[in-house]
mmCIF file of C-alpha atoms in Angstrom:
data_model
loop_
_atom_site.group_PDB
_atom_site.id
_atom_site.type_symbol
_atom_site.label_atom_id
_atom_site.label_comp_id
_atom_site.label_asym_id
_atom_site.label_seq_id
_atom_site.Cartn_x
_atom_site.Cartn_y
_atom_site.Cartn_z
ATOM 1 C CA UNK A 1047 2.683 28.601 7.470
ATOM 2 C CA UNK A 1048 -0.980 29.652 7.185
ATOM 3 C CA UNK A 1049 -2.099 27.180 4.535
ATOM 4 C CA UNK A 1050 -3.446 23.811 5.605
ATOM 5 C CA UNK A 1051 -3.289 20.588 3.613
ATOM 6 C CA UNK A 1052 -6.587 18.805 2.979
ATOM 7 C CA UNK A 1053 -6.177 15.029 2.806
ATOM 8 C CA UNK A 1054 -9.049 12.816 1.664
ATOM 9 C CA UNK A 1055 -9.295 9.505 3.545
ATOM 10 C CA UNK A 1056 -11.731 6.600 2.966
ATOM 11 C CA UNK A 1057 -14.767 6.951 5.209
ATOM 12 C CA UNK A 1058 -15.651 3.252 5.202
ATOM 13 C CA UNK A 1059 -14.558 -0.087 3.782
ATOM 14 C CA UNK A 1060 -11.381 -2.111 4.154
ATOM 15 C CA UNK A 1061 -9.052 0.872 3.651
ATOM 16 C CA UNK A 1062 -10.674 3.187 6.187
ATOM 17 C CA UNK A 1063 -9.263 1.855 9.465
ATOM 18 C CA UNK A 1064 -5.749 1.031 8.151
ATOM 19 C CA UNK A 1065 -5.495 4.519 6.637
ATOM 20 C CA UNK A 1066 -6.278 6.232 9.943
ATOM 21 C CA UNK A 1067 -3.923 3.856 11.782
ATOM 22 C CA UNK A 1068 -1.131 4.737 9.353
ATOM 23 C CA UNK A 1069 -1.697 8.472 9.851
ATOM 24 C CA UNK A 1070 -1.606 8.018 13.634
ATOM 25 C CA UNK A 1071 1.584 5.952 13.379
ATOM 26 C CA UNK A 1072 3.096 8.770 11.316
ATOM 27 C CA UNK A 1073 2.558 11.126 14.247
ATOM 28 C CA UNK A 1074 -0.657 12.933 13.349
ATOM 29 C CA UNK A 1075 -2.973 13.600 16.307
ATOM 30 C CA UNK A 1076 -6.704 13.715 15.624
ATOM 31 C CA UNK A 1077 -10.004 12.579 17.123
ATOM 32 C CA UNK A 1078 -12.225 10.633 14.742
ATOM 33 C CA UNK A 1079 -15.910 9.862 15.126
ATOM 34 C CA UNK A 1080 -18.496 8.091 13.001
ATOM 35 C CA UNK A 1081 -20.370 11.340 12.291
ATOM 36 C CA UNK A 1082 -17.416 13.593 11.508
ATOM 37 C CA UNK A 1083 -16.776 14.377 7.842
ATOM 38 C CA UNK A 1084 -13.825 16.696 8.423
ATOM 39 C CA UNK A 1085 -11.211 16.139 11.133
ATOM 40 C CA UNK A 1086 -8.505 18.711 11.895
ATOM 41 C CA UNK A 1087 -5.153 17.431 13.116
ATOM 42 C CA UNK A 1088 -4.151 18.950 16.427
ATOM 43 C CA UNK A 1089 -0.385 18.916 15.867
ATOM 44 C CA UNK A 1090 -0.058 19.585 12.116
ATOM 45 C CA UNK A 1091 -1.682 21.914 9.555
ATOM 46 C CA UNK A 1092 -3.587 19.013 7.995
ATOM 47 C CA UNK A 1093 -7.353 18.445 7.731
ATOM 48 C CA UNK A 1094 -8.730 14.971 7.033
ATOM 49 C CA UNK A 1095 -11.800 14.761 4.819
ATOM 50 C CA UNK A 1096 -13.655 11.441 5.125
ATOM 51 C CA UNK A 1097 -15.303 10.442 1.830
ATOM 52 C CA UNK A 1098 -15.906 7.315 -0.258
ATOM 53 C CA UNK A 1099 -12.683 5.750 -1.484
ATOM 54 C CA UNK A 1100 -14.040 5.601 -5.046
ATOM 55 C CA UNK A 1101 -14.639 9.380 -5.043
ATOM 56 C CA UNK A 1102 -11.162 10.327 -3.831
ATOM 57 C CA UNK A 1103 -9.350 10.174 -7.231
ATOM 58 C CA UNK A 1104 -11.799 12.670 -8.730
ATOM 59 C CA UNK A 1105 -11.672 14.957 -5.681
ATOM 60 C CA UNK A 1106 -7.878 15.029 -5.934
ATOM 61 C CA UNK A 1107 -7.874 15.507 -9.710
ATOM 62 C CA UNK A 1108 -10.319 18.420 -9.506
ATOM 63 C CA UNK A 1109 -8.408 20.137 -6.699
ATOM 64 C CA UNK A 1110 -11.195 19.798 -4.138
ATOM 65 C CA UNK A 1111 -8.512 18.326 -1.859
ATOM 66 C CA UNK A 1112 -4.727 18.513 -2.102
ATOM 67 C CA UNK A 1113 -4.114 14.786 -1.711
ATOM 68 C CA UNK A 1114 -5.816 11.536 -0.815
ATOM 69 C CA UNK A 1115 -5.429 7.919 0.238
ATOM 70 C CA UNK A 1116 -7.233 5.407 -1.965
ATOM 71 C CA UNK A 1117 -6.718 2.191 -3.922
ATOM 72 C CA UNK A 1118 -4.545 2.121 -7.028
ATOM 73 C CA UNK A 1119 -7.333 0.200 -8.771
ATOM 74 C CA UNK A 1120 -9.768 3.040 -8.047
ATOM 75 C CA UNK A 1121 -7.337 5.537 -9.568
ATOM 76 C CA UNK A 1122 -7.203 3.342 -12.684
ATOM 77 C CA UNK A 1123 -10.993 2.955 -12.758
ATOM 78 C CA UNK A 1124 -11.516 6.714 -12.585
ATOM 79 C CA UNK A 1125 -8.740 7.314 -15.162
ATOM 80 C CA UNK A 1126 -7.829 10.192 -12.858
ATOM 81 C CA UNK A 1127 -5.115 12.628 -13.859
ATOM 82 C CA UNK A 1128 -3.281 12.582 -10.529
ATOM 83 C CA UNK A 1129 0.221 11.907 -9.239
ATOM 84 C CA UNK A 1130 0.808 8.690 -7.312
ATOM 85 C CA UNK A 1131 3.165 9.883 -4.593
ATOM 86 C CA UNK A 1132 3.902 6.615 -2.779
ATOM 87 C CA UNK A 1133 2.525 3.141 -2.105
ATOM 88 C CA UNK A 1134 1.316 2.585 1.450
ATOM 89 C CA UNK A 1135 1.690 -1.155 1.891
ATOM 90 C CA UNK A 1136 -1.855 -2.150 2.866
ATOM 91 C CA UNK A 1137 -5.072 -3.225 1.108
ATOM 92 C CA UNK A 1138 -3.040 -5.299 -1.332
ATOM 93 C CA UNK A 1139 -5.087 -7.107 -3.950
ATOM 94 C CA UNK A 1140 -5.264 -7.617 -7.707
ATOM 95 C CA UNK A 1141 -7.845 -7.201 -10.437
ATOM 96 C CA UNK A 1142 -8.258 -10.636 -11.951
ATOM 97 C CA UNK A 1143 -10.483 -12.434 -14.419
ATOM 98 C CA UNK A 1144 -12.246 -15.690 -13.522
ATOM 99 C CA UNK A 1145 -14.451 -18.202 -15.332
ATOM 100 C CA UNK A 1146 -16.614 -21.093 -14.098
ATOM 101 C CA UNK A 1147 -14.641 -24.209 -13.150
ATOM 102 C CA UNK A 1148 -16.039 -26.126 -16.125
ATOM 103 C CA UNK A 1149 -15.320 -23.374 -18.681
ATOM 104 C CA UNK A 1150 -12.620 -24.088 -21.307
ATOM 105 C CA UNK A 1151 -10.835 -20.709 -21.025
ATOM 106 C CA UNK A 1152 -7.440 -20.694 -19.300
ATOM 107 C CA UNK A 1153 -5.953 -17.325 -20.352
ATOM 108 C CA UNK A 1154 -7.032 -13.716 -20.617
ATOM 109 C CA UNK A 1155 -6.760 -13.830 -24.397
ATOM 110 C CA UNK A 1156 -9.419 -16.547 -24.493
ATOM 111 C CA UNK A 1157 -11.963 -14.143 -23.027
ATOM 112 C CA UNK A 1158 -12.198 -12.459 -26.432
ATOM 113 C CA UNK A 1159 -15.844 -12.102 -27.485
ATOM 114 C CA UNK A 1160 -17.274 -13.235 -24.130
ATOM 115 C CA UNK A 1161 -19.611 -11.421 -21.752
ATOM 116 C CA UNK A 1162 -17.646 -10.226 -18.716
ATOM 117 C CA UNK A 1163 -19.325 -8.928 -15.562
ATOM 118 C CA UNK A 1164 -17.427 -6.439 -13.398
ATOM 119 C CA UNK A 1165 -17.822 -3.567 -10.986
ATOM 120 C CA UNK A 1166 -14.801 -1.936 -12.674
ATOM 121 C CA UNK A 1167 -15.875 -1.547 -16.316
ATOM 122 C CA UNK A 1168 -13.590 1.306 -17.370
ATOM 123 C CA UNK A 1169 -10.317 -0.158 -16.147
ATOM 124 C CA UNK A 1170 -11.343 -3.658 -17.249
ATOM 125 C CA UNK A 1171 -12.011 -2.505 -20.796
ATOM 126 C CA UNK A 1172 -8.818 -0.450 -20.985
ATOM 127 C CA UNK A 1173 -6.601 -3.223 -19.596
ATOM 128 C CA UNK A 1174 -8.113 -5.927 -21.809
ATOM 129 C CA UNK A 1175 -7.836 -3.718 -24.886
ATOM 130 C CA UNK A 1176 -4.102 -3.370 -24.155
ATOM 131 C CA UNK A 1177 -3.959 -7.143 -24.624
ATOM 132 C CA UNK A 1178 -6.031 -6.989 -27.809
ATOM 133 C CA UNK A 1179 -9.007 -8.598 -26.097
ATOM 134 C CA UNK A 1180 -12.503 -7.292 -26.819
ATOM 135 C CA UNK A 1181 -15.384 -8.320 -24.578
ATOM 136 C CA UNK A 1182 -18.995 -7.395 -23.929
ATOM 137 C CA UNK A 1183 -18.926 -5.747 -20.521
ATOM 138 C CA UNK A 1184 -21.766 -6.279 -18.075
ATOM 139 C CA UNK A 1185 -21.473 -3.597 -15.353
ATOM 140 C CA UNK A 1186 -22.727 -4.905 -12.017
ATOM 141 C CA UNK A 1187 -22.496 -3.969 -8.359
ATOM 142 C CA UNK A 1188 -22.672 -6.268 -5.411
ATOM 143 C CA UNK A 1189 -22.016 -9.997 -5.841
ATOM 144 C CA UNK A 1190 -20.084 -10.142 -9.102
ATOM 145 C CA UNK A 1191 -19.212 -13.809 -8.447
ATOM 146 C CA UNK A 1192 -22.840 -14.854 -8.932
ATOM 147 C CA UNK A 1193 -23.090 -13.414 -12.457
ATOM 148 C CA UNK A 1194 -22.028 -16.555 -14.405
ATOM 149 C CA UNK A 1195 -24.296 -18.770 -12.302
ATOM 150 C CA UNK A 1196 -27.240 -16.445 -12.989
ATOM 151 C CA UNK A 1197 -26.517 -16.439 -16.715
ATOM 152 C CA UNK A 1198 -25.580 -12.771 -16.798
ATOM 153 C CA UNK A 1199 -22.037 -13.343 -18.033
ATOM 154 C CA UNK A 1200 -19.503 -15.920 -19.176
ATOM 155 C CA UNK A 1201 -16.733 -14.576 -16.939
ATOM 156 C CA UNK A 1202 -16.056 -11.940 -14.309
ATOM 157 C CA UNK A 1203 -13.329 -9.432 -13.457
ATOM 158 C CA UNK A 1204 -13.078 -8.559 -9.784
ATOM 159 C CA UNK A 1205 -10.664 -7.693 -7.002
ATOM 160 C CA UNK A 1206 -8.941 -10.726 -5.514
ATOM 161 C CA UNK A 1207 -6.986 -10.955 -2.267
ATOM 162 C CA UNK A 1208 -6.572 -14.692 -1.726
ATOM 163 C CA UNK A 1209 -8.797 -16.226 -4.410
ATOM 164 C CA UNK A 1210 -10.857 -18.085 -1.803
ATOM 165 C CA UNK A 1211 -14.080 -16.208 -2.625
ATOM 166 C CA UNK A 1212 -13.817 -17.084 -6.302
ATOM 167 C CA UNK A 1213 -13.118 -20.721 -5.502
ATOM 168 C CA UNK A 1214 -16.052 -20.881 -3.095
ATOM 169 C CA UNK A 1215 -18.317 -19.669 -5.901
ATOM 170 C CA UNK A 1216 -17.134 -22.275 -8.403
ATOM 171 C CA UNK A 1217 -14.841 -19.909 -10.295
ATOM 172 C CA UNK A 1218 -11.291 -20.378 -11.572
ATOM 173 C CA UNK A 1219 -8.804 -17.518 -12.000
ATOM 174 C CA UNK A 1220 -7.421 -17.152 -15.528
ATOM 175 C CA UNK A 1221 -5.267 -14.029 -15.385
ATOM 176 C CA UNK A 1222 -4.265 -10.833 -13.620
ATOM 177 C CA UNK A 1223 -4.999 -7.405 -15.067
ATOM 178 C CA UNK A 1224 -3.672 -5.110 -12.354
ATOM 179 C CA UNK A 1225 -1.904 -5.186 -8.984
ATOM 180 C CA UNK A 1226 -3.319 -2.781 -6.441
ATOM 181 C CA UNK A 1227 -2.729 -1.448 -2.946
ATOM 182 C CA UNK A 1228 -3.476 1.715 -1.025
ATOM 183 C CA UNK A 1229 -1.585 4.725 -2.397
ATOM 184 C CA UNK A 1230 -1.086 8.376 -1.545
ATOM 185 C CA UNK A 1231 -2.113 10.485 -4.532
ATOM 186 C CA UNK A 1232 -1.825 14.220 -5.106
ATOM 187 C CA UNK A 1233 -3.243 16.861 -7.387
ATOM 188 C CA UNK A 1234 -0.730 17.636 -10.130
ATOM 189 C CA UNK A 1235 -0.513 21.226 -8.957
ATOM 190 C CA UNK A 1236 0.411 20.106 -5.447
ATOM 191 C CA UNK A 1237 2.813 17.252 -6.164
ATOM 192 C CA UNK A 1238 5.898 17.007 -3.923
ATOM 193 C CA UNK A 1239 8.818 18.874 -5.441
ATOM 194 C CA UNK A 1240 12.267 17.418 -5.902
ATOM 195 C CA UNK A 1241 14.784 18.536 -3.272
ATOM 196 C CA UNK A 1242 16.934 19.615 -6.219
ATOM 197 C CA UNK A 1243 14.254 22.034 -7.405
ATOM 198 C CA UNK A 1244 15.521 25.621 -7.431
ATOM 199 C CA UNK A 1245 12.039 26.892 -6.519
ATOM 200 C CA UNK A 1246 11.297 27.489 -2.828
ATOM 201 C CA UNK A 1247 9.003 24.847 -1.350
ATOM 202 C CA UNK A 1248 6.128 26.276 0.615
ATOM 203 C CA UNK A 1249 2.420 25.867 1.263
ATOM 204 C CA UNK A 1250 0.788 22.645 0.133
ATOM 205 C CA UNK A 1251 3.986 21.509 -1.614
ATOM 206 C CA UNK A 1252 6.024 21.539 1.590
ATOM 207 C CA UNK A 1253 3.236 19.980 3.645
ATOM 208 C CA UNK A 1254 2.865 17.169 1.138
ATOM 209 C CA UNK A 1255 6.628 16.614 1.206
ATOM 210 C CA UNK A 1256 6.474 16.261 4.974
ATOM 211 C CA UNK A 1257 3.475 13.940 4.840
ATOM 212 C CA UNK A 1258 5.144 11.710 2.236
ATOM 213 C CA UNK A 1259 8.304 11.503 4.359
ATOM 214 C CA UNK A 1260 6.411 10.542 7.518
ATOM 215 C CA UNK A 1261 4.163 7.966 5.818
ATOM 216 C CA UNK A 1262 7.040 6.413 3.879
ATOM 217 C CA UNK A 1263 9.073 6.139 7.097
ATOM 218 C CA UNK A 1264 6.284 4.172 8.785
ATOM 219 C CA UNK A 1265 5.703 1.930 5.752
ATOM 220 C CA UNK A 1266 9.418 1.170 5.468
ATOM 221 C CA UNK A 1267 9.669 0.442 9.202
ATOM 222 C CA UNK A 1268 6.843 -2.087 9.060
ATOM 223 C CA UNK A 1269 9.022 -4.251 6.833
ATOM 224 C CA UNK A 1270 12.044 -4.095 9.155
ATOM 225 C CA UNK A 1271 13.104 -5.510 12.501
ATOM 226 C CA UNK A 1272 15.951 -4.316 14.705
ATOM 227 C CA UNK A 1273 18.285 -7.040 15.966
ATOM 228 C CA UNK A 1274 20.472 -6.617 19.034
ATOM 229 C CA UNK A 1275 22.825 -9.337 20.217
ATOM 230 C CA UNK A 1276 25.963 -9.969 22.232
ATOM 231 C CA UNK A 1277 28.922 -11.960 20.938
ATOM 232 C CA UNK A 1278 32.664 -12.501 21.321
ATOM 233 C CA UNK A 1279 34.627 -10.013 19.243
ATOM 234 C CA UNK A 1280 36.182 -12.967 17.458
ATOM 235 C CA UNK A 1281 32.736 -13.917 16.083
ATOM 236 C CA UNK A 1282 32.099 -10.563 14.376
ATOM 237 C CA UNK A 1283 33.113 -11.644 10.875
ATOM 238 C CA UNK A 1284 31.003 -14.800 11.047
ATOM 239 C CA UNK A 1285 27.974 -12.846 12.268
ATOM 240 C CA UNK A 1286 28.396 -10.180 9.587
ATOM 241 C CA UNK A 1287 28.365 -12.915 6.962
ATOM 242 C CA UNK A 1288 24.975 -14.052 8.292
ATOM 243 C CA UNK A 1289 23.353 -10.623 8.572
ATOM 244 C CA UNK A 1290 21.630 -9.291 5.401
ATOM 245 C CA UNK A 1291 21.436 -5.827 6.931
ATOM 246 C CA UNK A 1292 20.970 -2.349 5.475
ATOM 247 C CA UNK A 1293 24.702 -1.722 5.458
ATOM 248 C CA UNK A 1294 27.313 -2.379 8.110
ATOM 249 C CA UNK A 1295 25.933 -3.262 11.576
ATOM 250 C CA UNK A 1296 26.664 -1.112 14.617
ATOM 251 C CA UNK A 1297 29.310 -2.683 16.897
ATOM 252 C CA UNK A 1298 29.719 -1.552 20.507
ATOM 253 C CA UNK A 1299 32.246 -2.762 23.112
ATOM 254 C CA UNK A 1300 30.812 -4.301 26.272
ATOM 255 C CA UNK A 1301 32.143 -4.085 29.831
ATOM 256 C CA UNK A 1302 33.449 -7.634 29.628
ATOM 257 C CA UNK A 1303 36.730 -7.672 27.716
ATOM 258 C CA UNK A 1304 36.499 -9.323 24.314
ATOM 259 C CA UNK A 1305 32.695 -9.028 24.211
ATOM 260 C CA UNK A 1306 30.722 -6.789 21.829
ATOM 261 C CA UNK A 1307 27.127 -5.804 21.139
ATOM 262 C CA UNK A 1308 25.946 -5.926 17.522
ATOM 263 C CA UNK A 1309 22.915 -3.998 16.262
ATOM 264 C CA UNK A 1310 21.426 -4.323 12.779
ATOM 265 C CA UNK A 1311 18.170 -3.630 10.922
ATOM 266 C CA UNK A 1312 16.968 -6.500 8.738
ATOM 267 C CA UNK A 1313 13.928 -7.397 6.646
ATOM 268 C CA UNK A 1314 11.116 -8.701 8.840
ATOM 269 C CA UNK A 1315 10.654 -11.716 6.567
ATOM 270 C CA UNK A 1316 14.309 -12.693 7.090
ATOM 271 C CA UNK A 1317 14.084 -13.085 10.876
ATOM 272 C CA UNK A 1318 12.700 -16.639 10.663
ATOM 273 C CA UNK A 1319 15.838 -17.830 8.894
ATOM 274 C CA UNK A 1320 18.341 -15.709 10.848
ATOM 275 C CA UNK A 1321 18.127 -16.631 14.514
ATOM 276 C CA UNK A 1322 19.541 -20.151 14.349
ATOM 277 C CA UNK A 1323 22.503 -19.205 12.073
ATOM 278 C CA UNK A 1324 23.267 -16.212 14.319
ATOM 279 C CA UNK A 1325 23.427 -18.425 17.399
ATOM 280 C CA UNK A 1326 25.593 -20.900 15.512
ATOM 281 C CA UNK A 1327 27.938 -18.011 14.564
ATOM 282 C CA UNK A 1328 28.376 -17.066 18.237
ATOM 283 C CA UNK A 1329 25.572 -14.583 18.978
ATOM 284 C CA UNK A 1330 23.717 -14.699 22.303
ATOM 285 C CA UNK A 1331 21.019 -12.681 24.122
ATOM 286 C CA UNK A 1332 19.414 -11.878 20.760
ATOM 287 C CA UNK A 1333 16.637 -9.292 20.871
ATOM 288 C CA UNK A 1334 14.218 -8.714 17.972
ATOM 289 C CA UNK A 1335 12.251 -5.469 18.235
ATOM 290 C CA UNK A 1336 9.913 -3.596 15.876
ATOM 291 C CA UNK A 1337 10.986 -0.384 14.180
ATOM 292 C CA UNK A 1338 8.663 2.590 14.551
ATOM 293 C CA UNK A 1339 9.948 4.688 11.651
ATOM 294 C CA UNK A 1340 12.724 4.363 9.139
ATOM 295 C CA UNK A 1341 13.958 7.459 7.305
ATOM 296 C CA UNK A 1342 16.561 6.589 4.619
#
């Protein structure tokens, strides 16, 4: 296959390092440096182009690159005509409105007619208009949280991860406009094709299919843990009742008669509540290990 896939990746900011780590975990081999703008992968026909995350939706839309990793909120802000291929599970946040602690507003609808400062004017306007709310937008960059204190606005709309920054600046959240996380996006002409498609998959289409599969396998694995345990064969039913696995667990006979090994993949968040009930059901020598990749 002579064609190479060009993938835009954030060059700086909170998505840059996790994006490269995800690509490495998916099996791509490359050497990055602070000065490099384009990085070829040594073991796959993929070239990484390092650019600003905010520019990636437009680059993908215009076909400058085949695909890109950026924030869902930046796709919304650019109103980019692209295909969101898959969510990547990092850089989770939300676009939320906030007002000063002593302000009377408690809902998004009560922002109607107010001055709202934001670094995301296009998506803010569009999302508020969907709710029938009209505001006077004050586009700003930098410290949006300071705008009400400086008299520039009555409220703000900004990205929120924990809400601690807003609280530290005397602001109170009043409503969510958009959930966001890092996503893999593609140019509409290069979108992954359905396996049921009668057309042959080749070139950028096939490469994007492969990339989506590898990234999705890593993302899915990060939410799973692999449990291995020993138990008496008589305890199998009780242990199966405890396990919320992805189907039936694997059961293997051990050298000691009447003893079995049980293997199962479970949600990572469930492990905290599983170990004690498993021991009570008869499990012993329980191992909990991470999963590198998970292909459905």
